[in-house]
Amino acid sequence: MVTDLFHLDDTLGALIISTMITSALYGVTTIQTYVYFQRSEKDSTLLKSMIACLWILDTVHQVFICHACYTYAITDYSDLLALTKETWYVIGVIFITATLNVVLRSVFCLRIWQFNDKKWFLVAIIMLCSFAEFGLTMAFGLRDQIGLHAQFLALHSLAPDVYIGLVFSIIADLTVACSQVVLLWRRRSTVSRTNSLLRTLMLYSISTGAVTTVCALLQLITFASMPNNLVYIAFFTALPVLLFNALLATLNARQSLRDIAGMNGEPISIPLSTVTPSSSAVTAHVGPFHSGQNHPIVSVHVSKEIKLDRMEDMA
């Protein structure tokens, strides 16, 4: 079994590629975090604090990945047996990844909860799956460290934890994406600019769910089909960074979407023929009768104001 790890392409090579991918994604995350704080003056303190904590966790996550790569490629250079044992930085990546995943999905749940009139059903499904994945991943890390003494070749004895955790991860991500699409679809109107904004937000939701779901599926496939190499690590480490980038992208796109929709903080003017009684505000002023006129002077003003709270702009 140890000789299986002598193929450096799919062991050390996979780790190096994983480090390159997460480093690139971390760079994008850092830029997006900076942009977010430049535009977030009206966001709640809670949201700002969560984004700051997530970026700090993501930074530690990336430092641990780089340190592990340096250890295997430089410090333990030519020591092939070193590839069979996990450093404590690898164990740290497991715990940080689990924490990032559950916190990121909690932010998505907060947005869904607010957008869905503070109903708990969808949020409960997502959070149950998220905490189940969190618990299984943490248990995997502890059992790996304590029971298996951090040996790569023994990890597949913990395969059930990985499989079940990934299933919960996929369900959570799909529920996040589908629930946002359904909630946005229900808010369609006869106003083209509003519908255009909703379609854009739905595309954001679909793309977010698709990318993270595909990443989780690839991790599941590679872990199951290639038990004696480290290819799956590339997808495992990339998943939380993809989730964080997706969240930041939707937050940073809000003002641009408002500009496209023609909102810019102002009410949208809706023609009378397109407004339903339940969603319009109609003000009628009847002027005085004048001689020679059979009808009063009537002035009708119809307006419909659409407000998108910054925490409720969904994607």
PDB file of C-alpha atoms in Angstrom:
ATOM      1  CA  MET A   1       0.000   0.000   0.000  1.00  0.00           C
ATOM      2  CA  VAL A   2       2.791   2.434   0.788  1.00  0.00           C
ATOM      3  CA  THR A   3       4.197   2.046  -2.702  1.00  0.00           C
ATOM      4  CA  ASP A   4       0.959   3.440  -4.093  1.00  0.00           C
ATOM      5  CA  LEU A   5       1.986   6.804  -2.700  1.00  0.00           C
ATOM      6  CA  PHE A   6       5.275   6.779  -4.596  1.00  0.00           C
ATOM      7  CA  HIS A   7       3.464   8.166  -7.650  1.00  0.00           C
ATOM      8  CA  LEU A   8       4.106  11.833  -7.027  1.00  0.00           C
ATOM      9  CA  ASP A   9       1.824  13.086  -9.797  1.00  0.00           C
ATOM     10  CA  ASP A  10      -1.363  12.187  -7.951  1.00  0.00           C
ATOM     11  CA  THR A  11      -0.048  12.735  -4.417  1.00  0.00           C
ATOM     12  CA  LEU A  12       2.394  15.606  -4.062  1.00  0.00           C
ATOM     13  CA  GLY A  13       1.357  16.912  -7.474  1.00  0.00           C
ATOM     14  CA  ALA A  14      -2.290  16.944  -6.410  1.00  0.00           C
ATOM     15  CA  LEU A  15      -1.370  18.831  -3.252  1.00  0.00           C
ATOM     16  CA  ILE A  16       0.580  21.452  -5.224  1.00  0.00           C
ATOM     17  CA  ILE A  17      -2.285  21.915  -7.694  1.00  0.00           C
ATOM     18  CA  SER A  18      -4.689  22.221  -4.772  1.00  0.00           C
ATOM     19  CA  THR A  19      -2.492  24.946  -3.272  1.00  0.00           C
ATOM     20  CA  MET A  20      -2.381  26.825  -6.577  1.00  0.00           C
ATOM     21  CA  ILE A  21      -6.169  26.689  -6.973  1.00  0.00           C
ATOM     22  CA  THR A  22      -6.941  27.809  -3.437  1.00  0.00           C
ATOM     23  CA  SER A  23      -4.286  30.551  -3.641  1.00  0.00           C
ATOM     24  CA  ALA A  24      -5.913  31.968  -6.765  1.00  0.00           C
ATOM     25  CA  LEU A  25      -9.355  31.782  -5.168  1.00  0.00           C
ATOM     26  CA  TYR A  26      -8.009  33.389  -1.987  1.00  0.00           C
ATOM     27  CA  GLY A  27      -6.704  36.313  -4.044  1.00  0.00           C
ATOM     28  CA  VAL A  28     -10.148  36.799  -5.561  1.00  0.00           C
ATOM     29  CA  THR A  29     -11.721  36.508  -2.109  1.00  0.00           C
ATOM     30  CA  THR A  30      -9.419  39.172  -0.674  1.00  0.00           C
ATOM     31  CA  ILE A  31     -10.228  41.608  -3.482  1.00  0.00           C
ATOM     32  CA  GLN A  32     -13.947  40.951  -3.131  1.00  0.00           C
ATOM     33  CA  THR A  33     -13.758  41.419   0.642  1.00  0.00           C
ATOM     34  CA  TYR A  34     -12.054  44.794   0.143  1.00  0.00           C
ATOM     35  CA  VAL A  35     -14.711  45.820  -2.393  1.00  0.00           C
ATOM     36  CA  TYR A  36     -17.457  44.705  -0.023  1.00  0.00           C
ATOM     37  CA  PHE A  37     -16.236  46.879   2.846  1.00  0.00           C
ATOM     38  CA  GLN A  38     -15.958  49.843   0.467  1.00  0.00           C
ATOM     39  CA  ARG A  39     -19.666  49.478  -0.391  1.00  0.00           C
ATOM     40  CA  SER A  40     -21.172  48.143   2.821  1.00  0.00           C
ATOM     41  CA  GLU A  41     -21.733  51.339   4.773  1.00  0.00           C
ATOM     42  CA  LYS A  42     -25.468  50.598   5.091  1.00  0.00           C
ATOM     43  CA  ASP A  43     -25.142  46.910   5.928  1.00  0.00           C
ATOM     44  CA  SER A  44     -25.727  45.701   9.459  1.00  0.00           C
ATOM     45  CA  THR A  45     -22.882  45.315  11.921  1.00  0.00           C
ATOM     46  CA  LEU A  46     -23.730  41.615  12.165  1.00  0.00           C
ATOM     47  CA  LEU A  47     -23.208  41.020   8.453  1.00  0.00           C
ATOM     48  CA  LYS A  48     -19.970  43.024   8.387  1.00  0.00           C
ATOM     49  CA  SER A  49     -18.647  41.105  11.384  1.00  0.00           C
ATOM     50  CA  MET A  50     -19.499  37.771   9.795  1.00  0.00           C
ATOM     51  CA  ILE A  51     -17.744  38.714   6.550  1.00  0.00           C
ATOM     52  CA  ALA A  52     -14.659  39.842   8.488  1.00  0.00           C
ATOM     53  CA  CYS A  53     -14.573  36.608  10.501  1.00  0.00           C
ATOM     54  CA  LEU A  54     -15.015  34.547   7.351  1.00  0.00           C
ATOM     55  CA  TRP A  55     -12.107  36.311   5.665  1.00  0.00           C
ATOM     56  CA  ILE A  56      -9.892  35.701   8.712  1.00  0.00           C
ATOM     57  CA  LEU A  57     -10.839  32.009   8.713  1.00  0.00           C
ATOM     58  CA  ASP A  58     -10.194  31.840   4.978  1.00  0.00           C
ATOM     59  CA  THR A  59      -6.765  33.404   5.516  1.00  0.00           C
ATOM     60  CA  VAL A  60      -5.851  30.847   8.186  1.00  0.00           C
ATOM     61  CA  HIS A  61      -7.196  28.118   5.899  1.00  0.00           C
ATOM     62  CA  GLN A  62      -4.879  29.251   3.102  1.00  0.00           C
ATOM     63  CA  VAL A  63      -1.861  29.581   5.418  1.00  0.00           C
ATOM     64  CA  PHE A  64      -2.343  25.998   6.601  1.00  0.00           C
ATOM     65  CA  ILE A  65      -2.619  24.705   3.027  1.00  0.00           C
ATOM     66  CA  CYS A  66       0.554  26.527   1.972  1.00  0.00           C
ATOM     67  CA  HIS A  67       2.442  25.293   5.025  1.00  0.00           C
ATOM     68  CA  ALA A  68       1.409  21.691   4.333  1.00  0.00           C
ATOM     69  CA  CYS A  69       2.519  22.013   0.709  1.00  0.00           C
ATOM     70  CA  TYR A  70       5.873  23.504   1.763  1.00  0.00           C
ATOM     71  CA  THR A  71       6.423  20.750   4.319  1.00  0.00           C
ATOM     72  CA  TYR A  72       5.830  17.909   1.872  1.00  0.00           C
ATOM     73  CA  ALA A  73       7.599  19.516  -1.104  1.00  0.00           C
ATOM     74  CA  ILE A  74      10.586  21.174   0.616  1.00  0.00           C
ATOM     75  CA  THR A  75      11.097  20.162   4.239  1.00  0.00           C
ATOM     76  CA  ASP A  76      10.468  16.463   3.574  1.00  0.00           C
ATOM     77  CA  TYR A  77      11.929  16.497   0.072  1.00  0.00           C
ATOM     78  CA  SER A  78      12.915  12.980  -1.108  1.00  0.00           C
ATOM     79  CA  ASP A  79      11.324  11.427   1.996  1.00  0.00           C
ATOM     80  CA  LEU A  80       8.546   9.525   0.242  1.00  0.00           C
ATOM     81  CA  LEU A  81       7.317   7.933   3.449  1.00  0.00           C
ATOM     82  CA  ALA A  82       6.517  11.418   4.778  1.00  0.00           C
ATOM     83  CA  LEU A  83       3.680  11.545   2.245  1.00  0.00           C
ATOM     84  CA  THR A  84       1.917   8.747   4.103  1.00  0.00           C
ATOM     85  CA  LYS A  85       1.494  10.828   7.266  1.00  0.00           C
ATOM     86  CA  GLU A  86      -0.572  13.967   7.706  1.00  0.00           C
ATOM     87  CA  THR A  87       0.965  17.015   9.336  1.00  0.00           C
ATOM     88  CA  TRP A  88      -1.028  18.837  11.982  1.00  0.00           C
ATOM     89  CA  TYR A  89      -1.615  21.586   9.401  1.00  0.00           C
ATOM     90  CA  VAL A  90      -3.575  19.089   7.293  1.00  0.00           C
ATOM     91  CA  ILE A  91      -5.703  18.220  10.324  1.00  0.00           C
ATOM     92  CA  GLY A  92      -6.197  21.949  10.898  1.00  0.00           C
ATOM     93  CA  VAL A  93      -7.432  22.386   7.323  1.00  0.00           C
ATOM     94  CA  ILE A  94     -10.106  19.749   7.975  1.00  0.00           C
ATOM     95  CA  PHE A  95     -11.436  21.575  11.040  1.00  0.00           C
ATOM     96  CA  ILE A  96     -11.294  25.028   9.432  1.00  0.00           C
ATOM     97  CA  THR A  97     -13.015  23.765   6.284  1.00  0.00           C
ATOM     98  CA  ALA A  98     -15.859  22.337   8.369  1.00  0.00           C
ATOM     99  CA  THR A  99     -16.220  25.646  10.234  1.00  0.00           C
ATOM    100  CA  LEU A 100     -16.155  27.758   7.071  1.00  0.00           C
ATOM    101  CA  ASN A 101     -18.823  25.616   5.404  1.00  0.00           C
ATOM    102  CA  VAL A 102     -21.297  25.856   8.269  1.00  0.00           C
ATOM    103  CA  VAL A 103     -20.785  29.613   8.836  1.00  0.00           C
ATOM    104  CA  LEU A 104     -21.116  30.413   5.125  1.00  0.00           C
ATOM    105  CA  ARG A 105     -24.349  28.466   4.838  1.00  0.00           C
ATOM    106  CA  SER A 106     -25.604  30.237   7.960  1.00  0.00           C
ATOM    107  CA  VAL A 107     -25.198  33.575   6.160  1.00  0.00           C
ATOM    108  CA  PHE A 108     -27.132  32.239   3.170  1.00  0.00           C
ATOM    109  CA  CYS A 109     -29.816  30.989   5.574  1.00  0.00           C
ATOM    110  CA  LEU A 110     -30.091  34.435   7.157  1.00  0.00           C
ATOM    111  CA  ARG A 111     -30.722  35.960   3.738  1.00  0.00           C
ATOM    112  CA  ILE A 112     -33.313  33.319   2.838  1.00  0.00           C
ATOM    113  CA  TRP A 113     -35.040  33.699   6.211  1.00  0.00           C
ATOM    114  CA  GLN A 114     -35.412  37.449   5.753  1.00  0.00           C
ATOM    115  CA  PHE A 115     -36.526  37.152   2.146  1.00  0.00           C
ATOM    116  CA  ASN A 116     -39.073  34.424   2.987  1.00  0.00           C
ATOM    117  CA  ASP A 117     -40.967  36.529   5.545  1.00  0.00           C
ATOM    118  CA  LYS A 118     -38.947  34.987   8.376  1.00  0.00           C
ATOM    119  CA  LYS A 119     -40.304  31.481   7.843  1.00  0.00           C
ATOM    120  CA  TRP A 120     -38.159  28.673   9.202  1.00  0.00           C
ATOM    121  CA  PHE A 121     -38.936  25.617   7.053  1.00  0.00           C
ATOM    122  CA  LEU A 122     -36.291  26.093   4.350  1.00  0.00           C
ATOM    123  CA  VAL A 123     -33.768  27.428   6.841  1.00  0.00           C
ATOM    124  CA  ALA A 124     -34.286  24.384   9.065  1.00  0.00           C
ATOM    125  CA  ILE A 125     -33.542  21.979   6.194  1.00  0.00           C
ATOM    126  CA  ILE A 126     -30.359  23.822   5.211  1.00  0.00           C
ATOM    127  CA  MET A 127     -29.072  24.191   8.756  1.00  0.00           C
ATOM    128  CA  LEU A 128     -29.811  20.566   9.675  1.00  0.00           C
ATOM    129  CA  CYS A 129     -27.822  19.400   6.655  1.00  0.00           C
ATOM    130  CA  SER A 130     -25.056  21.922   7.364  1.00  0.00           C
ATOM    131  CA  PHE A 131     -24.651  20.941  11.005  1.00  0.00           C
ATOM    132  CA  ALA A 132     -24.808  17.255  10.086  1.00  0.00           C
ATOM    133  CA  GLU A 133     -21.960  17.794   7.608  1.00  0.00           C
ATOM    134  CA  PHE A 134     -20.082  19.867  10.197  1.00  0.00           C
ATOM    135  CA  GLY A 135     -20.400  17.141  12.829  1.00  0.00           C
ATOM    136  CA  LEU A 136     -19.341  14.381  10.443  1.00  0.00           C
ATOM    137  CA  THR A 137     -16.334  16.360   9.195  1.00  0.00           C
ATOM    138  CA  MET A 138     -15.202  17.185  12.727  1.00  0.00           C
ATOM    139  CA  ALA A 139     -15.663  13.541  13.736  1.00  0.00           C
ATOM    140  CA  PHE A 140     -13.664  12.510  10.673  1.00  0.00           C
ATOM    141  CA  GLY A 141     -10.803  14.799  11.696  1.00  0.00           C
ATOM    142  CA  LEU A 142     -10.789  13.620  15.309  1.00  0.00           C
ATOM    143  CA  ARG A 143     -10.971   9.929  14.411  1.00  0.00           C
ATOM    144  CA  ASP A 144      -8.260  10.444  11.820  1.00  0.00           C
ATOM    145  CA  GLN A 145      -5.958  12.089  14.349  1.00  0.00           C
ATOM    146  CA  ILE A 146      -6.684   9.906  17.382  1.00  0.00           C
ATOM    147  CA  GLY A 147      -7.646   6.534  15.938  1.00  0.00           C
ATOM    148  CA  LEU A 148      -5.645   6.391  12.711  1.00  0.00           C
ATOM    149  CA  HIS A 149      -2.681   8.492  13.869  1.00  0.00           C
ATOM    150  CA  ALA A 150      -3.075  10.767  10.811  1.00  0.00           C
ATOM    151  CA  GLN A 151      -2.173   8.170   8.184  1.00  0.00           C
ATOM    152  CA  PHE A 152      -3.325   8.989   4.631  1.00  0.00           C
ATOM    153  CA  LEU A 153      -3.531   5.331   3.643  1.00  0.00           C
ATOM    154  CA  ALA A 154      -5.991   4.566   6.452  1.00  0.00           C
ATOM    155  CA  LEU A 155      -8.441   7.350   5.620  1.00  0.00           C
ATOM    156  CA  HIS A 156     -10.729   5.097   3.613  1.00  0.00           C
ATOM    157  CA  SER A 157     -11.686   3.260   6.768  1.00  0.00           C
ATOM    158  CA  LEU A 158     -13.573   6.497   7.528  1.00  0.00           C
ATOM    159  CA  ALA A 159     -15.248   6.572   4.109  1.00  0.00           C
ATOM    160  CA  PRO A 160     -18.839   6.453   5.485  1.00  0.00           C
ATOM    161  CA  ASP A 161     -18.273   9.760   7.298  1.00  0.00           C
ATOM    162  CA  VAL A 162     -17.027  11.329   4.070  1.00  0.00           C
ATOM    163  CA  TYR A 163     -19.844   9.977   1.897  1.00  0.00           C
ATOM    164  CA  ILE A 164     -22.650  10.927   4.253  1.00  0.00           C
ATOM    165  CA  GLY A 165     -21.121  14.341   4.925  1.00  0.00           C
ATOM    166  CA  LEU A 166     -20.833  15.081   1.206  1.00  0.00           C
ATOM    167  CA  VAL A 167     -24.448  14.022   0.635  1.00  0.00           C
ATOM    168  CA  PHE A 168     -25.554  16.485   3.313  1.00  0.00           C
ATOM    169  CA  SER A 169     -23.338  19.150   1.724  1.00  0.00           C
ATOM    170  CA  ILE A 170     -24.900  18.620  -1.701  1.00  0.00           C
ATOM    171  CA  ILE A 171     -28.430  18.687  -0.273  1.00  0.00           C
ATOM    172  CA  ALA A 172     -27.692  21.919   1.610  1.00  0.00           C
ATOM    173  CA  ASP A 173     -26.215  23.685  -1.436  1.00  0.00           C
ATOM    174  CA  LEU A 174     -29.033  22.554  -3.723  1.00  0.00           C
ATOM    175  CA  THR A 175     -31.633  23.660  -1.177  1.00  0.00           C
ATOM    176  CA  VAL A 176     -29.989  27.082  -0.894  1.00  0.00           C
ATOM    177  CA  ALA A 177     -29.982  27.562  -4.664  1.00  0.00           C
ATOM    178  CA  CYS A 178     -33.462  26.150  -5.318  1.00  0.00           C
ATOM    179  CA  SER A 179     -35.116  28.025  -2.452  1.00  0.00           C
ATOM    180  CA  GLN A 180     -33.686  31.343  -3.637  1.00  0.00           C
ATOM    181  CA  VAL A 181     -34.834  30.701  -7.205  1.00  0.00           C
ATOM    182  CA  VAL A 182     -38.361  29.759  -6.064  1.00  0.00           C
ATOM    183  CA  LEU A 183     -38.652  32.764  -3.748  1.00  0.00           C
ATOM    184  CA  LEU A 184     -37.512  35.113  -6.491  1.00  0.00           C
ATOM    185  CA  TRP A 185     -39.819  33.473  -9.042  1.00  0.00           C
ATOM    186  CA  ARG A 186     -42.811  34.124  -6.787  1.00  0.00           C
ATOM    187  CA  ARG A 187     -42.041  37.841  -6.849  1.00  0.00           C
ATOM    188  CA  ARG A 188     -42.454  38.245 -10.574  1.00  0.00           C
ATOM    189  CA  SER A 189     -44.585  41.132 -11.768  1.00  0.00           C
ATOM    190  CA  THR A 190     -45.706  42.657 -15.031  1.00  0.00           C
ATOM    191  CA  VAL A 191     -42.927  45.236 -14.833  1.00  0.00           C
ATOM    192  CA  SER A 192     -40.113  44.341 -17.228  1.00  0.00           C
ATOM    193  CA  ARG A 193     -37.313  46.023 -15.266  1.00  0.00           C
ATOM    194  CA  THR A 194     -38.282  44.224 -12.070  1.00  0.00           C
ATOM    195  CA  ASN A 195     -38.459  40.895 -13.885  1.00  0.00           C
ATOM    196  CA  SER A 196     -35.079  41.548 -15.473  1.00  0.00           C
ATOM    197  CA  LEU A 197     -33.557  42.050 -12.022  1.00  0.00           C
ATOM    198  CA  LEU A 198     -35.222  38.899 -10.717  1.00  0.00           C
ATOM    199  CA  ARG A 199     -33.945  36.851 -13.655  1.00  0.00           C
ATOM    200  CA  THR A 200     -30.413  38.093 -13.018  1.00  0.00           C
ATOM    201  CA  LEU A 201     -30.646  37.182  -9.347  1.00  0.00           C
ATOM    202  CA  MET A 202     -31.986  33.744 -10.236  1.00  0.00           C
ATOM    203  CA  LEU A 203     -29.015  33.161 -12.536  1.00  0.00           C
ATOM    204  CA  TYR A 204     -26.682  34.116  -9.668  1.00  0.00           C
ATOM    205  CA  SER A 205     -28.442  31.586  -7.447  1.00  0.00           C
ATOM    206  CA  ILE A 206     -28.274  28.800 -10.016  1.00  0.00           C
ATOM    207  CA  SER A 207     -24.601  29.407 -10.773  1.00  0.00           C
ATOM    208  CA  THR A 208     -23.732  29.488  -7.059  1.00  0.00           C
ATOM    209  CA  GLY A 209     -25.463  26.205  -6.365  1.00  0.00           C
ATOM    210  CA  ALA A 210     -24.128  24.546  -9.509  1.00  0.00           C
ATOM    211  CA  VAL A 211     -20.460  25.358  -8.858  1.00  0.00           C
ATOM    212  CA  THR A 212     -20.445  24.221  -5.233  1.00  0.00           C
ATOM    213  CA  THR A 213     -22.520  21.125  -5.977  1.00  0.00           C
ATOM    214  CA  VAL A 214     -20.220  20.060  -8.813  1.00  0.00           C
ATOM    215  CA  CYS A 215     -17.207  20.592  -6.547  1.00  0.00           C
ATOM    216  CA  ALA A 216     -18.741  18.388  -3.832  1.00  0.00           C
ATOM    217  CA  LEU A 217     -19.664  15.722  -6.396  1.00  0.00           C
ATOM    218  CA  LEU A 218     -16.118  15.688  -7.774  1.00  0.00           C
ATOM    219  CA  GLN A 219     -14.757  15.292  -4.268  1.00  0.00           C
ATOM    220  CA  LEU A 220     -17.109  12.364  -3.693  1.00  0.00           C
ATOM    221  CA  ILE A 221     -16.188  10.711  -7.005  1.00  0.00           C
ATOM    222  CA  THR A 222     -12.428  11.118  -6.611  1.00  0.00           C
ATOM    223  CA  PHE A 223     -12.438   9.962  -2.985  1.00  0.00           C
ATOM    224  CA  ALA A 224     -14.420   6.840  -3.897  1.00  0.00           C
ATOM    225  CA  SER A 225     -12.649   5.964  -7.154  1.00  0.00           C
ATOM    226  CA  MET A 226      -9.046   6.870  -6.258  1.00  0.00           C
ATOM    227  CA  PRO A 227      -8.547   5.764  -2.660  1.00  0.00           C
ATOM    228  CA  ASN A 228      -4.751   5.695  -2.759  1.00  0.00           C
ATOM    229  CA  ASN A 229      -3.996   9.224  -3.913  1.00  0.00           C
ATOM    230  CA  LEU A 230      -4.738  12.782  -2.855  1.00  0.00           C
ATOM    231  CA  VAL A 231      -6.685  14.125  -5.848  1.00  0.00           C
ATOM    232  CA  TYR A 232      -9.822  14.594  -3.741  1.00  0.00           C
ATOM    233  CA  ILE A 233      -7.976  17.110  -1.535  1.00  0.00           C
ATOM    234  CA  ALA A 234      -8.087  19.695  -4.337  1.00  0.00           C
ATOM    235  CA  PHE A 235     -11.902  19.692  -4.253  1.00  0.00           C
ATOM    236  CA  PHE A 236     -12.126  19.423  -0.466  1.00  0.00           C
ATOM    237  CA  THR A 237     -10.020  22.543   0.093  1.00  0.00           C
ATOM    238  CA  ALA A 238     -11.623  24.510  -2.761  1.00  0.00           C
ATOM    239  CA  LEU A 239     -15.255  24.056  -1.661  1.00  0.00           C
ATOM    240  CA  PRO A 240     -15.384  26.601   1.218  1.00  0.00           C
ATOM    241  CA  VAL A 241     -13.446  29.182  -0.823  1.00  0.00           C
ATOM    242  CA  LEU A 242     -15.913  28.782  -3.695  1.00  0.00           C
ATOM    243  CA  LEU A 243     -18.807  29.274  -1.272  1.00  0.00           C
ATOM    244  CA  PHE A 244     -17.205  32.407   0.168  1.00  0.00           C
ATOM    245  CA  ASN A 245     -16.513  33.850  -3.272  1.00  0.00           C
ATOM    246  CA  ALA A 246     -20.100  33.163  -4.309  1.00  0.00           C
ATOM    247  CA  LEU A 247     -21.425  34.982  -1.247  1.00  0.00           C
ATOM    248  CA  LEU A 248     -19.156  37.992  -1.780  1.00  0.00           C
ATOM    249  CA  ALA A 249     -19.994  38.135  -5.481  1.00  0.00           C
ATOM    250  CA  THR A 250     -23.705  38.384  -4.771  1.00  0.00           C
ATOM    251  CA  LEU A 251     -23.192  41.013  -2.070  1.00  0.00           C
ATOM    252  CA  ASN A 252     -20.924  43.134  -4.263  1.00  0.00           C
ATOM    253  CA  ALA A 253     -23.255  42.885  -7.258  1.00  0.00           C
ATOM    254  CA  ARG A 254     -26.193  44.499  -5.483  1.00  0.00           C
ATOM    255  CA  GLN A 255     -25.553  48.105  -6.484  1.00  0.00           C
ATOM    256  CA  SER A 256     -24.809  47.140 -10.072  1.00  0.00           C
ATOM    257  CA  LEU A 257     -28.065  45.220 -10.243  1.00  0.00           C
ATOM    258  CA  ARG A 258     -29.955  48.212  -8.877  1.00  0.00           C
ATOM    259  CA  ASP A 259     -28.368  50.414 -11.518  1.00  0.00           C
ATOM    260  CA  ILE A 260     -29.320  47.960 -14.250  1.00  0.00           C
ATOM    261  CA  ALA A 261     -32.866  47.818 -12.952  1.00  0.00           C
ATOM    262  CA  GLY A 262     -33.060  51.595 -12.880  1.00  0.00           C
ATOM    263  CA  MET A 263     -33.677  51.759  -9.139  1.00  0.00           C
ATOM    264  CA  ASN A 264     -30.747  53.684  -7.677  1.00  0.00           C
ATOM    265  CA  GLY A 265     -32.703  54.109  -4.474  1.00  0.00           C
ATOM    266  CA  GLU A 266     -35.692  55.727  -6.221  1.00  0.00           C
ATOM    267  CA  PRO A 267     -39.176  54.292  -6.670  1.00  0.00           C
ATOM    268  CA  ILE A 268     -40.006  52.703 -10.018  1.00  0.00           C
ATOM    269  CA  SER A 269     -42.795  54.366 -11.942  1.00  0.00           C
ATOM    270  CA  ILE A 270     -45.442  51.826 -12.960  1.00  0.00           C
ATOM    271  CA  PRO A 271     -48.156  52.501 -15.566  1.00  0.00           C
ATOM    272  CA  LEU A 272     -51.742  52.217 -14.257  1.00  0.00           C
ATOM    273  CA  SER A 273     -52.527  49.323 -16.600  1.00  0.00           C
ATOM    274  CA  THR A 274     -49.785  47.154 -15.120  1.00  0.00           C
ATOM    275  CA  VAL A 275     -50.554  47.590 -11.429  1.00  0.00           C
ATOM    276  CA  THR A 276     -52.689  45.201  -9.455  1.00  0.00           C
ATOM    277  CA  PRO A 277     -54.822  46.558  -6.602  1.00  0.00           C
ATOM    278  CA  SER A 278     -52.867  44.591  -4.017  1.00  0.00           C
ATOM    279  CA  SER A 279     -49.529  46.087  -4.993  1.00  0.00           C
ATOM    280  CA  SER A 280     -50.302  49.654  -5.972  1.00  0.00           C
ATOM    281  CA  ALA A 281     -50.928  52.911  -4.230  1.00  0.00           C
ATOM    282  CA  VAL A 282     -53.482  55.075  -6.046  1.00  0.00           C
ATOM    283  CA  THR A 283     -54.102  58.689  -5.175  1.00  0.00           C
ATOM    284  CA  ALA A 284     -56.952  60.528  -6.876  1.00  0.00           C
ATOM    285  CA  HIS A 285     -57.649  64.229  -6.611  1.00  0.00           C
ATOM    286  CA  VAL A 286     -60.985  65.515  -7.782  1.00  0.00           C
ATOM    287  CA  GLY A 287     -61.009  69.174  -8.589  1.00  0.00           C
ATOM    288  CA  PRO A 288     -63.950  71.551  -8.304  1.00  0.00           C
ATOM    289  CA  PHE A 289     -66.660  71.698 -10.934  1.00  0.00           C
ATOM    290  CA  HIS A 290     -66.348  74.480 -13.468  1.00  0.00           C
ATOM    291  CA  SER A 291     -69.072  76.021 -15.494  1.00  0.00           C
ATOM    292  CA  GLY A 292     -69.567  74.533 -18.919  1.00  0.00           C
ATOM    293  CA  GLN A 293     -67.955  71.228 -17.900  1.00  0.00           C
ATOM    294  CA  ASN A 294     -69.883  68.037 -17.456  1.00  0.00           C
ATOM    295  CA  HIS A 295     -67.096  66.196 -15.600  1.00  0.00           C
ATOM    296  CA  PRO A 296     -64.777  67.093 -12.763  1.00  0.00           C
ATOM    297  CA  ILE A 297     -61.046  67.449 -13.290  1.00  0.00           C
ATOM    298  CA  VAL A 298     -59.465  64.247 -12.094  1.00  0.00           C
ATOM    299  CA  SER A 299     -55.755  63.846 -11.422  1.00  0.00           C
ATOM    300  CA  VAL A 300     -54.622  60.282 -10.831  1.00  0.00           C
ATOM    301  CA  HIS A 301     -51.149  59.347  -9.639  1.00  0.00           C
ATOM    302  CA  VAL A 302     -50.136  55.705  -9.435  1.00  0.00           C
ATOM    303  CA  SER A 303     -46.864  54.601  -7.906  1.00  0.00           C
ATOM    304  CA  LYS A 304     -45.343  51.331  -6.900  1.00  0.00           C
ATOM    305  CA  GLU A 305     -42.225  51.369  -4.787  1.00  0.00           C
ATOM    306  CA  ILE A 306     -39.944  48.355  -4.705  1.00  0.00           C
ATOM    307  CA  LYS A 307     -37.492  48.261  -1.833  1.00  0.00           C
ATOM    308  CA  LEU A 308     -34.632  45.812  -1.750  1.00  0.00           C
ATOM    309  CA  ASP A 309     -32.973  45.707   1.619  1.00  0.00           C
ATOM    310  CA  ARG A 310     -29.276  45.024   1.397  1.00  0.00           C
ATOM    311  CA  MET A 311     -29.651  41.843   3.382  1.00  0.00           C
ATOM    312  CA  GLU A 312     -32.587  40.769   1.255  1.00  0.00           C
ATOM    313  CA  ASP A 313     -30.998  41.205  -2.165  1.00  0.00           C
ATOM    314  CA  MET A 314     -30.793  37.583  -3.077  1.00  0.00           C
ATOM    315  CA  ALA A 315     -28.669  35.646  -5.454  1.00  0.00           C
TER     316      ALA A 315
END
